[in-house]
Amino acid sequence: MLSYFRTLVYLTIVLLITIQDSISQHAQFLHLWTTPNCEGAPFANSSGTNVYSLPETTPTVYYRLNGLWAIQLCNTANNCNERIIRVGTNTTCSPVPLGQNTILEITRFGDSAQNERKITFFEQPGLQGASFSVDEIGANFTTRTARSYYFTGTNSWEHKPSGNVGVGNCITHTMGVRDRGFGFTYATFGINWQIGSVKYGCTSNEVPNTTTVPTTSPNSNGGVRTKVDSILMHSLIIALVFLKIVST
Ligand SMILES: *[C@@H]1O[C@H](CO)[C@@H](O)[C@H](O)[C@H]1NC(C)=O
Ligand SMILES: *[C@@H]1O[C@H](CO)[C@@H](O)[C@H](O)[C@H]1NC(C)=O
Ligand SMILES: *[C@@H]1O[C@H](CO)[C@@H](O)[C@H](O)[C@H]1NC(C)=O
Ligand SMILES: *[C@@H]1O[C@H](CO)[C@@H](O)[C@H](O)[C@H]1NC(C)=O
């Protein structure tokens, strides 16, 4: 009985460490290297929006990232290339050839933990232009336009084109977000919505349309590890219940 108890304690400690590790995976970051394959120490570790000036002799920078970011190269402060949007879970080291550019601007979207109950719409594609956000309280608008959007976490949102009347359109989180328990659901182009009202969750009696946005980025992943995490989480609950029984 004692060795069984010890095994459970050991198992619980292992599981707690694993869960700790999986929680820290939420935090958004973008790390930058000048060395191929992201080897050695990064020259910059960003958790938010930053601008970096690079030596003219640097041909390429390499990055690993977690979360949803925009990366933009500029020659001078007023002469920038098109922004690229990248989403990732630190699975890939990617190169960015610099060409004539010496300024690197990075922008983080959303909350650090990637699970805030908030949706942000943009009037232009590519998460650009005027933006407006809605939290759990919901909001009514005298019709705004959305051409791109993102939201974090295992949340869903309903929006209606004109005020708070009629049939809503439901946006639910992706399967990847569901499996991980955190992350981004977004569309960077291909939508053109009139937004009259937004509310948290899809609770109306109408059957709303569900839009699951495919991830367009090359360096996203399917969240294999998080399935393991959720199994471990369940194992931990069972282990804790056992511990409780054994100790009483
Ligand atoms: C970034 O983090 C790594 C690992 O923690 C560290 O070795 C490196 O010095 C950091 N770089 C900067 C610029 O802070
Ligand atoms: C990102 O992945 C690399 C390579 O697997 C690993 O060395 C590094 O610790 C990870 N960074 C974080 C913050 O998890
Ligand atoms: C939006 O309008 C509806 C209907 O007029 C109202 O019930 C709701 O409380 C409003 N929501 C907000 C956040 O003001
Ligand atoms: C819901 O989807 C159907 C079929 O795709 C479409 O005809 C309808 O206009 C959609 N309704 C809304 C409110 O988007």
Coordinates of C-alpha atoms and ligand atoms in Angstrom, one line a residue:
M1 CA 0.0 0.0 0.0
L2 CA 2.8 2.3 0.9
S3 CA 4.7 1.8 -2.4
Y4 CA 1.4 2.4 -4.2
F5 CA 1.1 5.7 -2.3
R6 CA 4.6 6.6 -3.2
T7 CA 4.0 5.9 -6.8
L8 CA 1.0 8.1 -6.8
V9 CA 3.0 10.9 -5.1
Y10 CA 5.8 10.5 -7.7
L11 CA 3.2 10.5 -10.5
T12 CA 1.6 13.6 -9.2
I13 CA 4.9 15.5 -9.0
V14 CA 5.7 14.5 -12.6
L15 CA 2.3 15.5 -13.7
L16 CA 2.5 18.9 -11.9
I17 CA 5.8 19.6 -13.6
T18 CA 4.3 18.7 -16.9
I19 CA 1.3 20.9 -16.4
Q20 CA 3.5 23.8 -15.2
D21 CA 5.4 23.3 -18.5
S22 CA 2.3 23.4 -20.6
I23 CA 1.0 26.5 -18.8
S24 CA 4.2 28.4 -19.7
Q25 CA 3.6 27.4 -23.3
H26 CA 0.8 30.0 -23.4
A27 CA 3.2 33.0 -23.1
Q28 CA 3.7 34.7 -26.4
F29 CA 7.3 35.4 -27.5
L30 CA 9.4 36.0 -30.6
H31 CA 13.1 35.3 -30.3
L32 CA 15.6 36.5 -33.0
W33 CA 18.9 35.1 -34.1
T34 CA 21.5 36.0 -36.7
T35 CA 22.8 32.4 -36.7
P36 CA 21.1 29.8 -39.0
N37 CA 18.9 27.2 -37.3
C38 CA 18.4 29.6 -34.4
E39 CA 21.5 28.2 -32.8
G40 CA 23.2 29.8 -29.8
A41 CA 21.8 32.7 -27.8
P42 CA 19.1 34.9 -29.4
F43 CA 20.1 38.5 -29.9
A44 CA 16.6 39.6 -28.9
N45 CA 13.8 38.0 -26.9
S46 CA 10.6 39.9 -27.4
S47 CA 7.3 39.4 -25.6
G48 CA 5.6 42.4 -27.1
T49 CA 5.9 45.0 -29.9
N50 CA 9.4 46.1 -30.7
V51 CA 11.6 47.8 -33.4
Y52 CA 15.1 46.5 -34.0
S53 CA 17.9 48.2 -35.9
L54 CA 20.1 45.6 -37.6
P55 CA 23.7 46.0 -38.8
E56 CA 23.8 46.5 -42.6
T57 CA 26.0 43.4 -42.8
T58 CA 23.3 41.1 -41.5
P59 CA 21.9 39.1 -44.5
T60 CA 19.2 37.2 -42.7
V61 CA 17.6 37.0 -39.3
Y62 CA 16.0 33.8 -38.0
Y63 CA 13.1 33.5 -35.5
R64 CA 11.1 31.2 -33.4
L65 CA 7.8 32.4 -32.1
N66 CA 4.8 31.5 -30.0
G67 CA 1.5 33.2 -30.7
L68 CA 0.3 35.6 -33.4
W69 CA 2.7 38.2 -34.7
A70 CA 3.3 40.6 -37.6
I71 CA 6.8 41.0 -39.0
Q72 CA 7.8 44.0 -41.1
L73 CA 11.0 44.9 -42.8
C74 CA 11.9 48.6 -43.4
N75 CA 14.6 50.3 -45.3
T76 CA 14.0 53.6 -43.6
A77 CA 11.3 54.4 -41.1
N78 CA 9.0 55.5 -43.9
N79 CA 9.9 52.8 -46.4
C80 CA 8.6 49.5 -45.3
N81 CA 7.7 46.2 -47.0
E82 CA 4.4 44.4 -46.7
R83 CA 3.8 43.0 -43.2
I84 CA 3.7 39.3 -42.9
I85 CA 1.5 37.6 -40.3
R86 CA 2.9 34.5 -38.6
V87 CA 1.4 32.2 -36.0
G88 CA 3.3 29.5 -34.3
T89 CA 3.9 27.3 -31.2
N90 CA 7.7 27.4 -31.2
T91 CA 8.0 24.4 -33.5
T92 CA 10.0 26.0 -36.3
C93 CA 13.1 28.2 -36.9
S94 CA 12.3 30.5 -39.9
P95 CA 14.5 32.8 -41.9
V96 CA 13.8 36.3 -42.9
P97 CA 16.1 37.6 -45.7
L98 CA 16.8 41.2 -45.1
G99 CA 17.8 42.5 -48.5
Q100 CA 18.5 46.2 -48.2
N101 CA 16.5 46.5 -45.0
T102 CA 18.0 47.2 -41.6
I103 CA 14.9 47.8 -39.6
L104 CA 12.7 45.0 -38.2
E105 CA 9.4 45.8 -36.7
I106 CA 7.5 43.1 -34.8
T107 CA 4.0 43.4 -33.5
R108 CA 2.3 41.1 -31.1
F109 CA -1.4 40.5 -31.3
G110 CA -3.7 39.6 -28.4
D111 CA -3.0 38.9 -24.7
S112 CA 0.2 37.2 -23.6
A113 CA -1.6 34.1 -22.4
Q114 CA -3.6 33.6 -25.6
N115 CA -6.9 33.0 -23.9
E116 CA -8.5 36.4 -23.2
R117 CA -12.3 36.7 -23.8
K118 CA -12.0 39.4 -26.4
I119 CA -12.4 39.7 -30.2
T120 CA -10.8 42.3 -32.3
F121 CA -12.0 43.3 -35.8
F122 CA -10.0 45.4 -38.3
E123 CA -11.5 47.5 -41.1
Q124 CA -8.8 46.3 -43.5
P125 CA -7.4 42.9 -44.4
G126 CA -4.2 41.7 -42.8
L127 CA -5.2 42.8 -39.3
Q128 CA -4.7 46.4 -40.4
G129 CA -6.6 49.7 -40.4
A130 CA -9.0 50.9 -37.7
S131 CA -9.8 48.2 -35.2
F132 CA -12.5 47.7 -32.6
S133 CA -12.6 45.1 -29.8
V134 CA -15.5 43.5 -27.9
D135 CA -15.2 41.7 -24.6
E136 CA -17.7 39.5 -22.7
I137 CA -20.1 42.4 -22.2
G138 CA -20.8 42.6 -25.9
A139 CA -21.4 45.7 -27.9
N140 CA -23.8 47.4 -30.4
F141 CA -22.5 49.5 -33.3
T142 CA -24.0 51.7 -35.9
T143 CA -22.6 49.4 -38.4
R144 CA -18.9 48.9 -38.7
T145 CA -17.0 47.0 -41.3
A146 CA -14.7 44.1 -40.6
R147 CA -12.3 42.7 -43.2
S148 CA -10.1 40.7 -40.8
Y149 CA -10.3 39.6 -37.1
Y150 CA -8.7 37.5 -34.4
F151 CA -9.7 36.2 -31.0
T152 CA -8.0 34.0 -28.4
G153 CA -8.9 31.0 -26.4
T154 CA -11.7 28.4 -26.5
N155 CA -14.3 31.1 -27.0
S156 CA -17.0 31.8 -29.5
W157 CA -18.6 35.0 -30.7
E158 CA -21.9 35.9 -32.4
H159 CA -22.2 39.0 -34.6
K160 CA -25.2 40.4 -36.4
P161 CA -25.1 42.8 -39.4
S162 CA -27.7 45.3 -38.3
G163 CA -28.2 46.1 -34.6
N164 CA -29.1 43.2 -32.3
V165 CA -31.9 41.8 -34.6
G166 CA -32.1 38.9 -37.0
V167 CA -29.9 35.9 -37.5
G168 CA -26.4 36.0 -36.2
N169 CA -23.2 34.7 -37.6
C170 CA -21.2 32.5 -35.1
I171 CA -17.4 32.4 -35.1
T172 CA -16.0 29.5 -33.1
H173 CA -12.5 28.7 -32.1
T174 CA -10.5 26.2 -34.2
M175 CA -9.9 22.6 -33.4
G176 CA -6.2 23.4 -32.8
V177 CA -7.2 25.9 -30.1
R178 CA -9.7 23.5 -28.6
D179 CA -7.0 20.8 -28.3
R180 CA -4.4 23.2 -26.9
G181 CA -6.8 25.1 -24.6
F182 CA -5.3 28.4 -25.9
G183 CA -4.3 30.1 -29.1
F184 CA -5.6 32.2 -31.9
T185 CA -8.6 31.9 -34.3
Y186 CA -8.3 34.5 -37.0
A187 CA -9.0 35.5 -40.6
T188 CA -6.5 37.8 -42.2
F189 CA -8.5 38.2 -45.5
G190 CA -11.6 37.0 -47.3
I191 CA -14.3 38.5 -45.1
N192 CA -16.3 41.6 -45.5
W193 CA -18.8 41.9 -42.7
Q194 CA -21.1 44.6 -41.5
I195 CA -21.0 44.5 -37.7
G196 CA -24.1 45.8 -36.0
S197 CA -23.7 43.9 -32.7
V198 CA -21.3 41.4 -31.1
K199 CA -21.9 39.2 -28.2
Y200 CA -19.9 36.6 -26.3
G201 CA -20.8 33.0 -27.1
C202 CA -23.5 31.7 -29.4
T203 CA -26.5 31.3 -27.2
S204 CA -29.3 32.4 -29.4
N205 CA -32.1 30.0 -30.4
E206 CA -31.3 30.6 -34.1
V207 CA -28.8 28.2 -35.5
P208 CA -25.9 30.5 -36.4
N209 CA -23.4 29.8 -39.1
T210 CA -20.0 28.6 -37.9
T211 CA -16.9 29.8 -39.5
T212 CA -13.8 27.9 -38.7
V213 CA -10.9 29.8 -40.0
P214 CA -8.1 27.7 -41.5
T215 CA -4.6 28.6 -40.5
T216 CA -2.8 30.0 -43.5
S217 CA 0.6 30.2 -42.0
P218 CA 3.3 27.7 -43.0
N219 CA 4.7 27.4 -39.4
S220 CA 1.6 26.5 -37.4
N221 CA 1.1 23.2 -35.8
G222 CA -1.8 21.0 -34.9
G223 CA -1.3 20.9 -31.1
V224 CA -0.3 17.3 -30.8
R225 CA 1.3 17.9 -27.4
T226 CA -1.8 19.4 -26.0
K227 CA -3.8 16.2 -26.4
V228 CA -1.1 14.6 -24.2
D229 CA -1.5 17.5 -21.8
S230 CA -5.2 17.0 -21.5
I231 CA -4.7 13.3 -20.9
L232 CA -2.2 14.2 -18.2
M233 CA -4.6 16.7 -16.7
H234 CA -7.2 14.0 -16.4
S235 CA -4.6 11.5 -15.0
L236 CA -3.7 14.1 -12.4
I237 CA -7.3 14.6 -11.3
I238 CA -7.6 10.8 -11.0
A239 CA -4.3 10.7 -9.1
L240 CA -5.4 13.5 -6.7
V241 CA -8.7 11.7 -6.0
F242 CA -6.7 8.5 -5.2
L243 CA -4.5 10.5 -2.9
K244 CA -7.5 11.9 -1.1
I245 CA -8.9 8.4 -0.7
V246 CA -5.6 6.9 0.4
S247 CA -5.0 9.7 2.9
T248 CA -8.4 9.4 4.6
Ligands
LIG1 C1 17.5 35.8 -24.7 O1 17.3 34.7 -23.9 C2 18.4 33.7 -23.9 C3 18.0 32.5 -23.2 O2 17.2 32.8 -22.1 C4 19.6 34.4 -23.4 O3 20.7 33.5 -23.5 C5 19.9 35.6 -24.2 O4 21.0 36.3 -23.7 C6 18.7 36.5 -24.3 N1 19.0 37.6 -25.2 C7 18.8 38.9 -24.8 C8 19.2 39.9 -25.8 O5 18.3 39.2 -23.8
LIG2 C1 11.4 26.8 -28.1 O1 11.9 25.6 -28.8 C2 13.3 25.5 -28.7 C3 13.7 24.3 -29.5 O2 13.0 23.1 -29.2 C4 13.7 25.3 -27.2 O3 15.1 25.1 -27.1 C5 13.3 26.5 -26.4 O4 13.5 26.3 -25.1 C6 11.8 26.8 -26.6 N1 11.4 28.1 -26.0 C7 10.5 28.2 -25.1 C8 10.3 29.5 -24.5 O5 9.7 27.3 -24.8
LIG3 C1 -27.2 46.0 -27.3 O1 -28.6 46.2 -27.7 C2 -29.5 45.3 -27.1 C3 -30.9 45.5 -27.7 O2 -31.1 46.9 -27.8 C4 -29.4 45.4 -25.6 O3 -30.3 44.4 -25.0 C5 -28.0 45.1 -25.1 O4 -28.0 45.3 -23.7 C6 -27.1 46.0 -25.8 N1 -25.7 45.6 -25.4 C7 -24.8 46.5 -25.0 C8 -23.5 46.0 -24.6 O5 -25.1 47.7 -24.8
LIG4 C1 -25.7 31.1 -43.3 O1 -25.2 30.2 -44.3 C2 -26.1 30.0 -45.4 C3 -25.5 28.9 -46.3 O2 -24.1 29.0 -46.4 C4 -26.2 31.3 -46.1 O3 -27.1 31.2 -47.2 C5 -26.8 32.4 -45.1 O4 -26.8 33.6 -45.8 C6 -25.9 32.5 -43.9 N1 -26.5 33.4 -42.9 C7 -25.8 34.3 -42.3 C8 -26.6 35.2 -41.4 O5 -24.6 34.5 -42.6

